[in-house]
C-alpha atoms as one frame of an Amber mdcrd trajectory, in Angstrom:
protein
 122.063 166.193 111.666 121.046 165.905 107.919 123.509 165.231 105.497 124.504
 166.702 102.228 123.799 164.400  98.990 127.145 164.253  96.898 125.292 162.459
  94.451 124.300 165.278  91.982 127.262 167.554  92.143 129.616 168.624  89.759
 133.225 168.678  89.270 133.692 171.995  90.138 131.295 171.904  93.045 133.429
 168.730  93.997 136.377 171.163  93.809 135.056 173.298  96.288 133.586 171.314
  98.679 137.342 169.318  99.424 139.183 172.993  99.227 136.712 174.058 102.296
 137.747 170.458 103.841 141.233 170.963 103.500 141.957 168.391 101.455 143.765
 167.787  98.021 142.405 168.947  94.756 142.870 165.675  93.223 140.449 164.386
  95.407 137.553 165.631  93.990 137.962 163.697  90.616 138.619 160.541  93.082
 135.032 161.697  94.546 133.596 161.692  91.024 135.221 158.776  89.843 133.904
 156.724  93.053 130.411 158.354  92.637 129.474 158.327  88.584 132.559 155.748
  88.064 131.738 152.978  90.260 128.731 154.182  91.808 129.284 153.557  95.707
 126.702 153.219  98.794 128.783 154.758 101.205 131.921 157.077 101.407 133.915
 154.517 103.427 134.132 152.883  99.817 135.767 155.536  98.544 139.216 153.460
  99.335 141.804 155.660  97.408 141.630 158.794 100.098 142.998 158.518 103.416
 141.007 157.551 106.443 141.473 160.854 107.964 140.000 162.758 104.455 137.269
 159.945 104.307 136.019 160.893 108.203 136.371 164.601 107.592 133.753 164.142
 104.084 131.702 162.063 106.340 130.973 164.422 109.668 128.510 166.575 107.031
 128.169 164.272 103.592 127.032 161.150 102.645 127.042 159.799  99.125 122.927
 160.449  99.096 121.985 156.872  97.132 118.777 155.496  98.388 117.225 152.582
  97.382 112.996 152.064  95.575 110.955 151.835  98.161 108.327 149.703  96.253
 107.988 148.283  92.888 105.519 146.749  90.211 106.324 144.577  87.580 104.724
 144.147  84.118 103.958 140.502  82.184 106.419 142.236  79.603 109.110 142.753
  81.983 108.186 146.525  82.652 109.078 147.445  86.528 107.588 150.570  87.885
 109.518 151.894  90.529 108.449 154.080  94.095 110.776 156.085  95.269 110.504
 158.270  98.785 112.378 161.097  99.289 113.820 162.664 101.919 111.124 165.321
 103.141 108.632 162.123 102.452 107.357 162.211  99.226 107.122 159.597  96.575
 108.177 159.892  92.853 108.226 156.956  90.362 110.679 155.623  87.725 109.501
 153.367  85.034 112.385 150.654  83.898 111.247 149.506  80.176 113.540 146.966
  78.630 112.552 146.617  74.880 115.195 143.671  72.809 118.914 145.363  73.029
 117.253 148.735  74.514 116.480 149.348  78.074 115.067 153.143  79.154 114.692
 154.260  81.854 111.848 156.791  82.487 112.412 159.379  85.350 110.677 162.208
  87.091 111.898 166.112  87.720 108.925 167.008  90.095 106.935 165.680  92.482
 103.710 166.194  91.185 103.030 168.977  88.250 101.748 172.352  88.102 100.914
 171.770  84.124  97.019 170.417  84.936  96.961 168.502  81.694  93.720 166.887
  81.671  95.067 163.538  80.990  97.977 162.822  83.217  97.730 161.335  86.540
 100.873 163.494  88.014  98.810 166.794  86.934  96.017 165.698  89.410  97.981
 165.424  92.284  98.836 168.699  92.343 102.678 170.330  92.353 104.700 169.595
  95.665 107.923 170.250  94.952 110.767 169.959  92.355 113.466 167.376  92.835
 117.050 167.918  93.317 119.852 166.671  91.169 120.672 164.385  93.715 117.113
 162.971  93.512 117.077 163.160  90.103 120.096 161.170  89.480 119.589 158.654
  92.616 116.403 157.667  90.124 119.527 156.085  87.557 121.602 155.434  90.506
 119.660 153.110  92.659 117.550 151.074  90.259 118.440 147.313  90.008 118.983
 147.974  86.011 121.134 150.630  86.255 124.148 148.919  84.522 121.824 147.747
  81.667 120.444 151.233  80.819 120.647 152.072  77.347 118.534 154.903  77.525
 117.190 157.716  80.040 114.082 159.596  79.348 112.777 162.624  81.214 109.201
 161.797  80.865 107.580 160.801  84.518 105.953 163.365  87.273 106.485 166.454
  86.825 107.566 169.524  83.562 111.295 169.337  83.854 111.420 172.444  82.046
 109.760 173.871  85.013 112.860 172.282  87.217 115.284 173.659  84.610 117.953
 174.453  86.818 118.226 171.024  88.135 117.337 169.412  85.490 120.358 170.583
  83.395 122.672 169.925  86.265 121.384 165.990  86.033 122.184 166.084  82.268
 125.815 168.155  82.765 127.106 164.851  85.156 125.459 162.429  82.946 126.662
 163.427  79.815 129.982 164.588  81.335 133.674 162.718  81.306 134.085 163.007
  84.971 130.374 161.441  85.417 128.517 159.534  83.460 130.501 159.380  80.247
 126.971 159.452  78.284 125.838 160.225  74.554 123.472 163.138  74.535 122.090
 160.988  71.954 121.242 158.447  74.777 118.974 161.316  76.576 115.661 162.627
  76.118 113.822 165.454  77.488 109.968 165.837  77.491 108.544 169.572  77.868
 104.483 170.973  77.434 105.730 174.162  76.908 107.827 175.970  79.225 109.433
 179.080  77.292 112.489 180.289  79.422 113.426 176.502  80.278 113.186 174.969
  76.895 115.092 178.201  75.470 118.034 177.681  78.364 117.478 173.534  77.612
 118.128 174.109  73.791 121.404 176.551  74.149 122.599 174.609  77.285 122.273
 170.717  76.019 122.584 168.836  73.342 119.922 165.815  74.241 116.899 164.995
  72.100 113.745 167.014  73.199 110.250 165.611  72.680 107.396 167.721  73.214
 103.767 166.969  74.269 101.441 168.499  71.670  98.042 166.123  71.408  96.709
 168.878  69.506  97.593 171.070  66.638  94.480 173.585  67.120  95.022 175.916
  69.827  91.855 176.169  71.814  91.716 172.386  72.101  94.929 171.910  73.397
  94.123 174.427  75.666  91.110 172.273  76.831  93.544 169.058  77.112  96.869
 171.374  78.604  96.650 174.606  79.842  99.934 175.479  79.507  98.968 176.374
  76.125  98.004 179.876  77.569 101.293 180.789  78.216 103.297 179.196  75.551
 101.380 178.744  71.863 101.958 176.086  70.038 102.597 177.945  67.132 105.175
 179.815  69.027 106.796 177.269  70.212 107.410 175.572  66.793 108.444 179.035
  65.409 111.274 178.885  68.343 111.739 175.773  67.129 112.849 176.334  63.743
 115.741 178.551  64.788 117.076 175.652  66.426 119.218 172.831  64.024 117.677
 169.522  64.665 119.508 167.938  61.443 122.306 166.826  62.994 122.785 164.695
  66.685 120.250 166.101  68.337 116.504 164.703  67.561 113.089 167.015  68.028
 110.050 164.641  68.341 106.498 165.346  69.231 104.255 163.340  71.378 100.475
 162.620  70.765  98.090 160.782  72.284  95.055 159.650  70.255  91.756 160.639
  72.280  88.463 158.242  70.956  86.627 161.628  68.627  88.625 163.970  70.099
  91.900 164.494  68.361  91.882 161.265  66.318  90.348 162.633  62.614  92.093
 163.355  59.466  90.987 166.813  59.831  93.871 166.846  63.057  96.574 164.882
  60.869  96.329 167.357  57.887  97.038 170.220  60.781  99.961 168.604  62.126
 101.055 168.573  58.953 100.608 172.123  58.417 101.789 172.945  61.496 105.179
 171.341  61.247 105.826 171.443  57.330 109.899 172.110  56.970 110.562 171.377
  60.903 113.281 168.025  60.754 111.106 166.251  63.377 109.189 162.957  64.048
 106.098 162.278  65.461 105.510 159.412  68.140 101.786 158.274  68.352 100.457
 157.490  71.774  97.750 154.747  72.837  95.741 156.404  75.668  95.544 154.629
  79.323  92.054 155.684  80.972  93.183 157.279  84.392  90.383 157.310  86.921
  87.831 161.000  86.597  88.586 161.496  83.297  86.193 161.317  80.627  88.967
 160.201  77.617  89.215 157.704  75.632  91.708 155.979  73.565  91.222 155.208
  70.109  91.483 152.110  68.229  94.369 150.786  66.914  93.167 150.689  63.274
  92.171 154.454  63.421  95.462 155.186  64.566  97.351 152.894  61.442  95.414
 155.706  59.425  96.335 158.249  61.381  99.887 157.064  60.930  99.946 156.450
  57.362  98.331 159.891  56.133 101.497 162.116  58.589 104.185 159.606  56.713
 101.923 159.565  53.457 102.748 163.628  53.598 106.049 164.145  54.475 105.915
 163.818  58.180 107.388 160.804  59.958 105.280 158.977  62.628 105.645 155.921
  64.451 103.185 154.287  67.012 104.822 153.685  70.421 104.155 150.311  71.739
 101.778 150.411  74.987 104.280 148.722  77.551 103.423 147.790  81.099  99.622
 148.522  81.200  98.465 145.918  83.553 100.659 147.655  86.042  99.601 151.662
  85.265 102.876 152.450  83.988 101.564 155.763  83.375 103.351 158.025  86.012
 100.940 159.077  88.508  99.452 156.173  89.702 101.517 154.612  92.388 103.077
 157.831  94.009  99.443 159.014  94.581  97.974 155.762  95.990 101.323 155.600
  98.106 100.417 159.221  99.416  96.815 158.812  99.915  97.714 155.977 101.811
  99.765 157.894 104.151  97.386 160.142 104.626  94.696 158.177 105.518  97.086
 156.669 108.089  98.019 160.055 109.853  94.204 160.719 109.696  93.353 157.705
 111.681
C-alpha cells in the first residue's frame, strides 16, 4: 500500500489528520516540530508520542523524505542534484554556495508547458506538477540543507502554473510551526502566469523575479510564448499596483542572446518599459542547450549593456555563470536520466 507524504502539510492539515487518528491535538505541533524542526527520516523518530500513536501514524503515513538519486558537481563547488519521484520521474535541484550565501535552486514541475525557446525543461515537454511534499523533500533531503541561506524557485517547470502547491511550500517554509524562514530568504521565478502571480502577490510576501529577455512584444513572443496570453506590458501594469518598496523585492531576469536582444536599442526599452517600477534587473550569460540556434553574448557587450540600464535610472547587475562545466541549467540531467530509461524499456 502507498503511503501518504507528511512532508508538505500544514498545521492545520496536521490537525486533522491526528483528530481522524484519534489522537491528541497537541500532537500535531509535535508532528511539525519533528518534521520542519528536526527534520526526521522516519516516524519512529518522532520519540515524544507514544508507541501506540507512532504505529497508528505509521499503518497509512510515512514522513515522505527521499534522498538525490544522482548528482554532479561543479570545479566551483556547484552540485546539481537528480531527484526521482514517486510515479518515476526525475526533477533537479541546483545547490550554489557563493562566500556566506548558499541557494538552493528548486523545481515546481516536471517538465514545462511554457515552450520558451531557450530552456532545456521547455523541451521536454510538461509531465506533471509536483506536490508540496516533492517540492519541499527538494530542501529536505539535500546534503546542504542546514547551510541554506537561500531558496529559489527557478528549476523545471512555471511555478505559477503549480500555484496551489507552490504557495503551500512557501506557507510551511516561511511559517513558525515549519520552517521559521524570512520571506526575504525566498524567491519566486514566473514567465507570466496571470491568475497565479495575482494569487502569489496577495498570498506571499517572497521576492518575485520574472523572466522577460525582451522588452518588445513580438520578440519575446518568438523567445516565450507565454507572451500570448500574458503581455508584458500587462504584466508590469499589474505590477505597479503592487508595493515593492518595502521587504519584498521585484527583479527581472534577462538573458543576453549574441544580435538578438543584446543592442542599446533593447536597453533604452527596458528602460521605458519599467520607468517608476522599484525593481532591479539581473543580466544573464546564455548556456547553448543542444537544437537551439542562440547564442550568448560577450561579456564586454553585456558591461555596456549594464552600464547604460544603471547609467538611466534602472539598476542591473550581471549574475555570475556558476556551474557550467556541469549544465547547471535545469533541463539537462532529468532529460538524459529519462531518455535513458527509455531507451532501456525499449530494448
Amino acid at each position: 500500500m502507498t503511503k501518504i507524504p507528511l512532508l508538505g502539510k500544514t498545521l492545520d492539515e496536521l490537525k486533522d489528520l491526528v483528530q481522524d487518528l484519534g489522537m491528541p491535538k497537541f500532537t500535531a505541533a509535535q508532528i511539525a516540530g519533528w518534521l520542519y524542526g528536526k527534520k526526521v527520516a522516519s516516524v519512529d523518530e518522532m520519540t515524544n508520542l507514544s508507541l501506540k500513536n507512532r504505529e497508528r501514524l505509521k499503518e497509512n503515513y510515512e514522513v515522505g523524505a527521499s534522498a538525490p538519486v544522482d548528482e554532479m558537481r561543479s570545479v566551483d563547488g556547484t552540485v546539481k542534484y537528480l531527484f526521482r519521484t514517486s510515479e518515476g520521474n526525475y526533477i533537479e535541484s541546483v545547490y550554489i554556495p557563493d562566500g556566506d550565501r548558499a541557494t538552493l535552486c528548486v523545481s515546481s514541475q516536471v517538465g514545462c508547458k511554457m515552450n520558451c525557446k531557450f530552456c532545456m525543461t521547455g523541451k521536454q515537454g510538461y509531465t506533471a506538477s509536483l506536490t508540496a511534499a516533492q517540492i519541499l523533500n527538494q530542501i529536505y533531503s539535500v546534503p546542504e540543507r542546514d547551510t541554506l541561506t537561500n531558496v529559489v524557485f527557478m528549476g523545471m517547470g512555471e511555478p505559477m502554473d503549480n500555484v496551489d502547491e507552490v504557495l503551500r511550500a512557501l506557507k510551511i517554509l516561511t511559517a513558525d510551526y515549519g520552517y521559521g524562514w524570512s520571506p526575504k530568504r525566498i524567491t519566486v521565478s514566473t514567465v507570466g502566469i496571470r491568475r497565479g502571480l495575482e494569487r502569489f502577490l496577495n498570498e506571499s510576501d517572497c521576492h518575485l523575479a520574472v523572466s522577460l529577455h525582451s522588452p518588445v512584444p513580438a520578440q519575446r513572443r518568438e523567445l516565450m510564448p507565454a507572451e500570448k496570453a500574458f503581455p508584458i506590458t500587462e504584466m508590469v501594469e499589474m505590477l505597479r499596483r503592487y508595493d515593492f518598496s518595502k521587504q519584498r523585492r521585484l527583479s527581472f531576469e534577462y538573458i543576453l542572446f549574441k544580435g538578438v536582444n543584446d543592442k542599446l536599442v533593447y536597453a533604452r526599452e527596458l528602460v521605458r518599459l519599467l520607468r517608476g517600477l522599484d525593481c532591479r534587473m539581473n543580466l544573464i550569460r546564455f548556456h547553448a542547450i543542444p537544437g537551439v540556434d542562440l547564442e550568448g553574448t560577450d561579456m564586454d557587450t553585456m558591461i555596456a549593456f549594464r552600464d547604460y540600464l544603471t547609467g538611466h535610472g534602472l539598476f542591473a547587475t550581471i549574475r555570475a555563470s556558476r556551474g557550467e562545466d556541469i549544465f547547471a541549467a535545469c533541463g539537462m540531467l532529468s532529460t538524459a536520466k529519462q531518455q535513458a530509461g527509455e531507451n532501456e524499456v525499449r530494448n
